[in-house]
PDB file of C-alpha atoms and ligand atoms in Angstrom:
ATOM      1  CA  MET A   3      19.087   1.853 -93.208  1.00  0.00           C
ATOM      2  CA  SER A   4      20.221   5.438 -94.098  1.00  0.00           C
ATOM      3  CA  ARG A   5      17.073   6.960 -95.160  1.00  0.00           C
ATOM      4  CA  ARG A   6      18.159  10.252 -97.251  1.00  0.00           C
ATOM      5  CA  LYS A   7      16.089  13.663 -95.522  1.00  0.00           C
ATOM      6  CA  LEU A   8      13.381  14.781 -97.459  1.00  0.00           C
ATOM      7  CA  VAL A   9      12.040  18.434 -96.302  1.00  0.00           C
ATOM      8  CA  VAL A  10       9.455  19.414 -98.378  1.00  0.00           C
ATOM      9  CA  GLY A  11       7.604  23.105 -98.110  1.00  0.00           C
ATOM     10  CA  ASN A  12       3.338  22.926 -98.399  1.00  0.00           C
ATOM     11  CA  TRP A  13       2.643  26.630 -99.498  1.00  0.00           C
ATOM     12  CA  LYS A  14      -0.782  26.066 -99.336  1.00  0.00           C
ATOM     13  CA  MET A  15      -2.962  28.797-100.985  1.00  0.00           C
ATOM     14  CA  ASN A  16      -0.148  31.472-100.237  1.00  0.00           C
ATOM     15  CA  GLY A  17       2.213  32.490-103.607  1.00  0.00           C
ATOM     16  CA  MET A  18       1.949  34.887-106.493  1.00  0.00           C
ATOM     17  CA  ARG A  19       4.980  35.605-109.240  1.00  0.00           C
ATOM     18  CA  ALA A  20       5.843  37.785-106.817  1.00  0.00           C
ATOM     19  CA  HIS A  21       6.914  35.244-104.907  1.00  0.00           C
ATOM     20  CA  LEU A  22       9.181  33.310-106.860  1.00  0.00           C
ATOM     21  CA  ASP A  23      11.950  35.440-106.084  1.00  0.00           C
ATOM     22  CA  GLU A  24      11.686  32.879-102.930  1.00  0.00           C
ATOM     23  CA  VAL A  25      11.787  29.644-104.933  1.00  0.00           C
ATOM     24  CA  GLU A  26      14.655  30.671-106.789  1.00  0.00           C
ATOM     25  CA  ALA A  27      16.473  31.211-103.419  1.00  0.00           C
ATOM     26  CA  ILE A  28      15.171  28.277-101.587  1.00  0.00           C
ATOM     27  CA  GLY A  29      16.507  26.793-104.953  1.00  0.00           C
ATOM     28  CA  ARG A  30      19.672  27.772-104.378  1.00  0.00           C
ATOM     29  CA  VAL A  31      19.773  26.464-100.476  1.00  0.00           C
ATOM     30  CA  ALA A  32      18.770  22.944-101.802  1.00  0.00           C
ATOM     31  CA  ALA A  33      21.869  22.964-104.373  1.00  0.00           C
ATOM     32  CA  ALA A  34      24.087  23.967-100.875  1.00  0.00           C
ATOM     33  CA  HIS A  35      22.674  20.368 -99.359  1.00  0.00           C
ATOM     34  CA  PRO A  36      22.665  18.265-101.712  1.00  0.00           C
ATOM     35  CA  ALA A  37      23.183  15.787 -99.007  1.00  0.00           C
ATOM     36  CA  VAL A  38      18.888  16.675 -98.334  1.00  0.00           C
ATOM     37  CA  GLU A  39      15.975  15.936-100.784  1.00  0.00           C
ATOM     38  CA  VAL A  40      14.122  19.504-100.674  1.00  0.00           C
ATOM     39  CA  GLY A  41      11.037  20.402-102.430  1.00  0.00           C
ATOM     40  CA  LEU A  42       8.206  23.241-102.587  1.00  0.00           C
ATOM     41  CA  CYS A  43       4.788  21.734-103.483  1.00  0.00           C
ATOM     42  CA  LEU A  44       3.377  25.274-104.658  1.00  0.00           C
ATOM     43  CA  PRO A  45      -0.359  26.390-105.580  1.00  0.00           C
ATOM     44  CA  ALA A  46      -0.989  25.079-109.150  1.00  0.00           C
ATOM     45  CA  THR A  47      -1.005  28.213-110.878  1.00  0.00           C
ATOM     46  CA  LEU A  48       2.578  28.866-109.676  1.00  0.00           C
ATOM     47  CA  ILE A  49       3.893  25.093-110.888  1.00  0.00           C
ATOM     48  CA  MET A  50       5.110  25.901-113.740  1.00  0.00           C
ATOM     49  CA  ALA A  51       7.008  29.184-113.812  1.00  0.00           C
ATOM     50  CA  GLY A  52       8.076  27.825-110.447  1.00  0.00           C
ATOM     51  CA  SER A  53       9.712  24.909-112.421  1.00  0.00           C
ATOM     52  CA  GLU A  54      11.734  27.037-114.173  1.00  0.00           C
ATOM     53  CA  ARG A  55      13.612  28.749-111.059  1.00  0.00           C
ATOM     54  CA  ARG A  56      13.664  25.821-108.803  1.00  0.00           C
ATOM     55  CA  GLY A  57      17.212  25.097-108.988  1.00  0.00           C
ATOM     56  CA  ALA A  58      17.968  22.099-107.096  1.00  0.00           C
ATOM     57  CA  ALA A  59      14.761  21.630-105.509  1.00  0.00           C
ATOM     58  CA  PHE A  60      11.550  19.430-106.710  1.00  0.00           C
ATOM     59  CA  ILE A  61       8.308  20.998-106.923  1.00  0.00           C
ATOM     60  CA  GLY A  62       5.232  19.445-106.540  1.00  0.00           C
ATOM     61  CA  ALA A  63       1.582  19.716-106.306  1.00  0.00           C
ATOM     62  CA  GLN A  64      -0.964  19.877-103.164  1.00  0.00           C
ATOM     63  CA  ASN A  65      -3.195  17.532-104.651  1.00  0.00           C
ATOM     64  CA  CYS A  66      -4.220  16.036-108.205  1.00  0.00           C
ATOM     65  CA  HIS A  67      -7.467  14.072-109.073  1.00  0.00           C
ATOM     66  CA  MET A  68      -7.665  10.468-109.369  1.00  0.00           C
ATOM     67  CA  ASP A  69      -8.925  10.238-112.749  1.00  0.00           C
ATOM     68  CA  ILE A  70      -7.071  10.768-115.785  1.00  0.00           C
ATOM     69  CA  SER A  71      -9.111  13.520-117.939  1.00  0.00           C
ATOM     70  CA  GLY A  72     -13.148  13.982-117.472  1.00  0.00           C
ATOM     71  CA  ALA A  73     -15.830  16.011-116.838  1.00  0.00           C
ATOM     72  CA  TYR A  74     -14.340  17.230-113.386  1.00  0.00           C
ATOM     73  CA  THR A  75     -14.803  21.371-113.212  1.00  0.00           C
ATOM     74  CA  GLY A  76     -12.120  22.855-111.343  1.00  0.00           C
ATOM     75  CA  SER A  77      -9.570  19.673-110.742  1.00  0.00           C
ATOM     76  CA  LEU A  78      -6.078  18.680-112.307  1.00  0.00           C
ATOM     77  CA  SER A  79      -5.626  15.414-112.953  1.00  0.00           C
ATOM     78  CA  ALA A  80      -1.456  14.241-111.942  1.00  0.00           C
ATOM     79  CA  GLU A  81      -0.880  13.729-115.935  1.00  0.00           C
ATOM     80  CA  MET A  82      -1.302  17.712-115.832  1.00  0.00           C
ATOM     81  CA  LEU A  83       0.349  18.834-112.529  1.00  0.00           C
ATOM     82  CA  LEU A  84       3.818  16.359-113.999  1.00  0.00           C
ATOM     83  CA  GLU A  85       3.472  18.125-117.287  1.00  0.00           C
ATOM     84  CA  ALA A  86       3.437  21.380-115.649  1.00  0.00           C
ATOM     85  CA  GLY A  87       6.070  20.582-113.754  1.00  0.00           C
ATOM     86  CA  ALA A  88       5.400  18.883-110.220  1.00  0.00           C
ATOM     87  CA  SER A  89       7.261  15.707-110.157  1.00  0.00           C
ATOM     88  CA  TRP A  90       5.511  15.027-106.312  1.00  0.00           C
ATOM     89  CA  VAL A  91       2.132  15.419-105.313  1.00  0.00           C
ATOM     90  CA  ILE A  92       0.741  15.798-101.036  1.00  0.00           C
ATOM     91  CA  THR A  93      -2.446  13.554-100.853  1.00  0.00           C
ATOM     92  CA  GLY A  94      -4.340  13.706 -97.881  1.00  0.00           C
ATOM     93  CA  HIS A  95      -3.527  17.008 -95.951  1.00  0.00           C
ATOM     94  CA  SER A  96      -6.132  17.113 -93.069  1.00  0.00           C
ATOM     95  CA  GLU A  97      -7.082  20.162 -94.559  1.00  0.00           C
ATOM     96  CA  ARG A  98      -8.429  18.724 -97.622  1.00  0.00           C
ATOM     97  CA  ARG A  99      -9.483  15.479 -95.730  1.00  0.00           C
ATOM     98  CA  GLU A 100     -11.430  17.585 -93.189  1.00  0.00           C
ATOM     99  CA  ALA A 101     -12.652  20.530 -95.315  1.00  0.00           C
ATOM    100  CA  ARG A 102     -12.886  18.860 -98.474  1.00  0.00           C
ATOM    101  CA  GLY A 103     -14.343  15.207 -97.321  1.00  0.00           C
ATOM    102  CA  GLU A 104     -11.870  13.209 -99.050  1.00  0.00           C
ATOM    103  CA  THR A 105     -11.932   9.741 -97.381  1.00  0.00           C
ATOM    104  CA  ASN A 106      -9.322   7.106 -97.178  1.00  0.00           C
ATOM    105  CA  ALA A 107     -10.084   5.235-100.478  1.00  0.00           C
ATOM    106  CA  ASP A 108     -10.223   8.796-102.147  1.00  0.00           C
ATOM    107  CA  ILE A 109      -6.760   9.159-101.171  1.00  0.00           C
ATOM    108  CA  ALA A 110      -5.052   5.917-102.265  1.00  0.00           C
ATOM    109  CA  ALA A 111      -6.948   5.992-105.469  1.00  0.00           C
ATOM    110  CA  LYS A 112      -4.985   9.530-105.670  1.00  0.00           C
ATOM    111  CA  SER A 113      -2.123   8.291-104.799  1.00  0.00           C
ATOM    112  CA  ALA A 114      -1.857   5.580-106.943  1.00  0.00           C
ATOM    113  CA  ALA A 115      -2.876   7.885-109.513  1.00  0.00           C
ATOM    114  CA  ALA A 116      -0.011  10.125-108.998  1.00  0.00           C
ATOM    115  CA  HIS A 117       2.574   6.741-109.169  1.00  0.00           C
ATOM    116  CA  ARG A 118       0.848   5.817-112.839  1.00  0.00           C
ATOM    117  CA  VAL A 119       1.904   8.583-114.136  1.00  0.00           C
ATOM    118  CA  GLY A 120       5.556   8.297-112.608  1.00  0.00           C
ATOM    119  CA  MET A 121       4.784  11.114-109.921  1.00  0.00           C
ATOM    120  CA  LYS A 122       5.921  10.487-106.215  1.00  0.00           C
ATOM    121  CA  VAL A 123       3.530  10.774-103.575  1.00  0.00           C
ATOM    122  CA  ILE A 124       3.327  12.924-100.092  1.00  0.00           C
ATOM    123  CA  LEU A 125       0.962  11.094 -97.993  1.00  0.00           C
ATOM    124  CA  CYS A 126      -0.546  12.890 -94.809  1.00  0.00           C
ATOM    125  CA  VAL A 127      -1.857  11.189 -91.686  1.00  0.00           C
ATOM    126  CA  GLY A 128      -2.811  12.918 -88.322  1.00  0.00           C
ATOM    127  CA  GLU A 129      -5.267  12.818 -85.122  1.00  0.00           C
ATOM    128  CA  THR A 130      -7.380  15.729 -83.754  1.00  0.00           C
ATOM    129  CA  LEU A 131      -6.078  16.652 -80.581  1.00  0.00           C
ATOM    130  CA  GLU A 132      -9.560  14.957 -78.853  1.00  0.00           C
ATOM    131  CA  VAL A 133      -8.400  11.838 -80.271  1.00  0.00           C
ATOM    132  CA  ARG A 134      -4.631  12.420 -78.965  1.00  0.00           C
ATOM    133  CA  ASP A 135      -6.090  13.300 -75.439  1.00  0.00           C
ATOM    134  CA  ALA A 136      -8.058  10.263 -75.496  1.00  0.00           C
ATOM    135  CA  GLY A 137      -4.626   8.497 -75.865  1.00  0.00           C
ATOM    136  CA  GLN A 138      -5.880   6.614 -78.932  1.00  0.00           C
ATOM    137  CA  ALA A 139      -3.420   8.620 -81.407  1.00  0.00           C
ATOM    138  CA  GLU A 140      -0.765   6.008 -82.407  1.00  0.00           C
ATOM    139  CA  GLU A 141      -3.945   3.196 -83.100  1.00  0.00           C
ATOM    140  CA  VAL A 142      -6.068   5.767 -84.878  1.00  0.00           C
ATOM    141  CA  VAL A 143      -3.515   7.457 -87.005  1.00  0.00           C
ATOM    142  CA  ALA A 144      -1.793   3.783 -88.104  1.00  0.00           C
ATOM    143  CA  ALA A 145      -5.243   2.440 -89.072  1.00  0.00           C
ATOM    144  CA  GLN A 146      -5.814   5.645 -91.434  1.00  0.00           C
ATOM    145  CA  LEU A 147      -2.393   5.437 -92.733  1.00  0.00           C
ATOM    146  CA  LEU A 148      -3.330   1.270 -93.472  1.00  0.00           C
ATOM    147  CA  ALA A 149      -6.835   2.385 -95.395  1.00  0.00           C
ATOM    148  CA  SER A 150      -5.124   5.315 -97.333  1.00  0.00           C
ATOM    149  CA  LEU A 151      -2.449   3.218 -98.435  1.00  0.00           C
ATOM    150  CA  PRO A 152      -2.073   2.413-102.421  1.00  0.00           C
ATOM    151  CA  GLU A 153      -1.940  -0.683-103.925  1.00  0.00           C
ATOM    152  CA  GLY A 154       2.012  -0.963-104.642  1.00  0.00           C
ATOM    153  CA  ALA A 155       3.180   1.299-102.080  1.00  0.00           C
ATOM    154  CA  SER A 156       7.039   1.281-102.098  1.00  0.00           C
ATOM    155  CA  ALA A 157       9.663   3.708-100.831  1.00  0.00           C
ATOM    156  CA  ASP A 158      10.962   4.578-103.786  1.00  0.00           C
ATOM    157  CA  TRP A 159       7.959   6.807-104.574  1.00  0.00           C
ATOM    158  CA  LEU A 160       5.508   7.011-101.429  1.00  0.00           C
ATOM    159  CA  ALA A 161       6.860   8.736 -98.327  1.00  0.00           C
ATOM    160  CA  ILE A 162       4.243   9.402 -95.625  1.00  0.00           C
ATOM    161  CA  ALA A 163       4.122  12.756 -93.557  1.00  0.00           C
ATOM    162  CA  TYR A 164       2.307  12.330 -90.235  1.00  0.00           C
ATOM    163  CA  GLU A 165       0.727  15.724 -88.855  1.00  0.00           C
ATOM    164  CA  PRO A 166      -1.289  16.494 -86.127  1.00  0.00           C
ATOM    165  CA  ILE A 167      -4.012  18.023 -86.891  1.00  0.00           C
ATOM    166  CA  TRP A 168      -3.656  20.526 -83.645  1.00  0.00           C
ATOM    167  CA  ALA A 169      -0.054  21.139 -84.456  1.00  0.00           C
ATOM    168  CA  ILE A 170      -0.534  22.596 -87.991  1.00  0.00           C
ATOM    169  CA  GLY A 171      -0.217  26.435 -87.861  1.00  0.00           C
ATOM    170  CA  THR A 172      -0.701  26.846 -84.348  1.00  0.00           C
ATOM    171  CA  GLY A 173       2.973  26.565 -82.963  1.00  0.00           C
ATOM    172  CA  ARG A 174       2.351  23.820 -80.557  1.00  0.00           C
ATOM    173  CA  ILE A 175       3.474  20.572 -81.136  1.00  0.00           C
ATOM    174  CA  PRO A 176       3.774  16.989 -79.185  1.00  0.00           C
ATOM    175  CA  THR A 177       6.679  16.339 -77.056  1.00  0.00           C
ATOM    176  CA  MET A 178      10.064  14.692 -78.801  1.00  0.00           C
ATOM    177  CA  GLU A 179       8.555  11.273 -77.163  1.00  0.00           C
ATOM    178  CA  ALA A 180       5.358  11.503 -78.280  1.00  0.00           C
ATOM    179  CA  VAL A 181       6.768  12.002 -82.315  1.00  0.00           C
ATOM    180  CA  ALA A 182       9.393   9.378 -81.706  1.00  0.00           C
ATOM    181  CA  GLU A 183       6.612   6.908 -80.454  1.00  0.00           C
ATOM    182  CA  MET A 184       4.031   7.721 -83.128  1.00  0.00           C
ATOM    183  CA  HIS A 185       6.939   7.523 -86.524  1.00  0.00           C
ATOM    184  CA  ALA A 186       7.901   4.165 -84.209  1.00  0.00           C
ATOM    185  CA  ALA A 187       4.041   3.099 -84.845  1.00  0.00           C
ATOM    186  CA  LEU A 188       3.701   4.500 -88.349  1.00  0.00           C
ATOM    187  CA  ARG A 189       6.450   2.118 -89.253  1.00  0.00           C
ATOM    188  CA  ALA A 190       5.774  -1.067 -87.946  1.00  0.00           C
ATOM    189  CA  ALA A 191       2.094  -0.819 -89.539  1.00  0.00           C
ATOM    190  CA  LEU A 192       4.037  -0.071 -92.623  1.00  0.00           C
ATOM    191  CA  ALA A 193       6.110  -3.221 -92.173  1.00  0.00           C
ATOM    192  CA  SER A 194       2.976  -5.174 -91.420  1.00  0.00           C
ATOM    193  CA  ARG A 195       1.411  -4.219 -95.032  1.00  0.00           C
ATOM    194  CA  ILE A 196       4.291  -4.160 -97.272  1.00  0.00           C
ATOM    195  CA  GLY A 197       7.379  -5.756 -95.139  1.00  0.00           C
ATOM    196  CA  ALA A 198      10.217  -4.685 -92.999  1.00  0.00           C
ATOM    197  CA  ALA A 199      12.768  -3.947 -95.522  1.00  0.00           C
ATOM    198  CA  GLU A 200      10.324  -1.609 -97.861  1.00  0.00           C
ATOM    199  CA  ALA A 201       9.034   0.132 -94.507  1.00  0.00           C
ATOM    200  CA  ASP A 202      12.652   0.542 -93.083  1.00  0.00           C
ATOM    201  CA  ALA A 203      13.460   2.163 -96.656  1.00  0.00           C
ATOM    202  CA  MET A 204      10.385   4.589 -96.678  1.00  0.00           C
ATOM    203  CA  ARG A 205      10.755   8.126 -95.397  1.00  0.00           C
ATOM    204  CA  ILE A 206       8.234   9.027 -92.726  1.00  0.00           C
ATOM    205  CA  LEU A 207       8.349  13.333 -92.580  1.00  0.00           C
ATOM    206  CA  TYR A 208       6.847  15.120 -89.401  1.00  0.00           C
ATOM    207  CA  GLY A 209       4.712  18.030 -90.482  1.00  0.00           C
ATOM    208  CA  GLY A 210       2.583  20.877 -87.917  1.00  0.00           C
ATOM    209  CA  SER A 211       4.671  24.152 -86.594  1.00  0.00           C
ATOM    210  CA  MET A 212       8.083  22.551 -87.676  1.00  0.00           C
ATOM    211  CA  ASN A 213      10.434  25.503 -87.916  1.00  0.00           C
ATOM    212  CA  GLY A 214      14.330  26.788 -87.111  1.00  0.00           C
ATOM    213  CA  ASP A 215      13.746  26.413 -83.708  1.00  0.00           C
ATOM    214  CA  ASN A 216      12.833  23.355 -83.031  1.00  0.00           C
ATOM    215  CA  ALA A 217      13.783  21.053 -86.758  1.00  0.00           C
ATOM    216  CA  THR A 218      16.955  20.101 -85.177  1.00  0.00           C
ATOM    217  CA  ASP A 219      15.488  18.116 -82.061  1.00  0.00           C
ATOM    218  CA  LEU A 220      12.643  16.931 -84.310  1.00  0.00           C
ATOM    219  CA  LEU A 221      15.176  15.607 -86.764  1.00  0.00           C
ATOM    220  CA  ALA A 222      17.005  13.933 -84.392  1.00  0.00           C
ATOM    221  CA  ILE A 223      14.463  11.311 -83.847  1.00  0.00           C
ATOM    222  CA  ALA A 224      15.760   8.348 -85.193  1.00  0.00           C
ATOM    223  CA  ASP A 225      12.234   7.474 -87.543  1.00  0.00           C
ATOM    224  CA  VAL A 226      12.040  10.822 -88.304  1.00  0.00           C
ATOM    225  CA  ASP A 227      13.084  11.334 -92.116  1.00  0.00           C
ATOM    226  CA  GLY A 228      12.589  15.097 -92.628  1.00  0.00           C
ATOM    227  CA  GLY A 229       9.778  17.183 -92.421  1.00  0.00           C
ATOM    228  CA  LEU A 230       6.253  19.042 -94.264  1.00  0.00           C
ATOM    229  CA  ILE A 231       6.027  22.627 -93.287  1.00  0.00           C
ATOM    230  CA  GLY A 232       3.664  25.063 -94.366  1.00  0.00           C
ATOM    231  CA  GLY A 233       4.380  28.715 -92.803  1.00  0.00           C
ATOM    232  CA  ALA A 234       7.969  28.150 -92.644  1.00  0.00           C
ATOM    233  CA  SER A 235       8.530  27.531 -95.995  1.00  0.00           C
ATOM    234  CA  LEU A 236       7.315  30.424 -97.433  1.00  0.00           C
ATOM    235  CA  SER A 237      10.453  32.701 -97.305  1.00  0.00           C
ATOM    236  CA  ALA A 238      14.084  31.140 -98.110  1.00  0.00           C
ATOM    237  CA  THR A 239      14.650  32.772 -94.747  1.00  0.00           C
ATOM    238  CA  LYS A 240      13.126  30.739 -92.371  1.00  0.00           C
ATOM    239  CA  PHE A 241      12.882  27.712 -94.342  1.00  0.00           C
ATOM    240  CA  ALA A 242      16.885  27.439 -94.731  1.00  0.00           C
ATOM    241  CA  PRO A 243      17.867  26.573 -91.085  1.00  0.00           C
ATOM    242  CA  ILE A 244      15.357  23.815 -91.446  1.00  0.00           C
ATOM    243  CA  ILE A 245      17.003  22.424 -94.652  1.00  0.00           C
ATOM    244  CA  GLU A 246      20.479  23.072 -92.891  1.00  0.00           C
ATOM    245  CA  ALA A 247      19.467  21.764 -89.725  1.00  0.00           C
ATOM    246  CA  ALA A 248      18.690  18.115 -92.123  1.00  0.00           C
ATOM    247  CA  ASP A 249      22.259  18.535 -93.423  1.00  0.00           C
ATOM    248  CA  GLN A 250      23.488  18.573 -90.080  1.00  0.00           C
ATOM    249  CA  ARG A 251      21.835  15.179 -89.166  1.00  0.00           C
ATOM    250  CA  MET A 252      22.557  13.694 -92.272  1.00  0.00           C
ATOM    251  CA  ALA A 253      26.374  14.613 -92.187  1.00  0.00           C
ATOM    252  CA  ALA A 254      25.826  13.128 -88.462  1.00  0.00           C
ATOM    253  CA  ALA A 255      24.461   9.722 -89.190  1.00  0.00           C
ATOM    254  CA  ALA A 256      27.175   9.068 -91.976  1.00  0.00           C
TER     255      ALA A 256
HETATM  256  P1  LIG B 314       2.356  24.523 -90.731  1.00  0.00           P
HETATM  257  O1  LIG B 314       1.666  23.965 -91.760  1.00  0.00           O
HETATM  258  O2  LIG B 314       4.018  24.357 -91.139  1.00  0.00           O
HETATM  259  O3  LIG B 314       1.958  26.221 -91.087  1.00  0.00           O
HETATM  260  O4  LIG B 314       2.324  24.275 -89.400  1.00  0.00           O
HETATM  261  C1  LIG B 314       2.209  22.288 -92.012  1.00  0.00           C
HETATM  262  C2  LIG B 314       1.260  21.319 -93.166  1.00  0.00           C
HETATM  263  O5  LIG B 314      -0.103  22.156 -92.774  1.00  0.00           O
HETATM  264  O6  LIG B 314       1.950  21.046 -93.770  1.00  0.00           O
END
């Protein structure tokens, strides 16, 4: 199964109108590499303006509410984000699981809500350093994935991002062997729930300190189908080498 590489920037709580030039520049890099699917998950305040300057990149959101509308001060529904211009949304990022107490059930519900309105979803999972050091990473992350997987999960609208919590924003990454083992374990877990063919089609991204220096090696791993990138997605200069690395892998696999 050849899966199209998916390279997505997560701007987190970064970005003002002045940074829309970077969105535009990244959209141009995406246009120059059509074999790769490129996106930017912007802060909600930039989704509308960003979607006007996105070029060939898609615009995504970083979170959504699980309900359509209602008395939820400060929250945004998937439908609102879609209307603003976000065609994808991240769910289950560890910064929300940890700081906002989001549970696996919440994440499954948010993912299903996004799918109901026609959005695509990147569902994040990942282990703490304690779990990794205890040798339980694959077992724990596979269980987390199955517990947060929405009903009707399918490769047409869902991608998974494996993001070891201790690798996010730290400059540290697991060994290539550990990434390969984790991605294979996650694909096997998916196969047990949604069947081998669907699991084989579903993209599993790596996230956590991915950058222009390590992207080529990470993207060469058989089960690594792209990246979810924080810090290195904030400028076109830093993001472009990752998109180029993904393009080269697509060409090598063709
Ligand atoms: P990072 O963040 O690339 O800055 O480590 C990745 C993420 O949190 O999605």
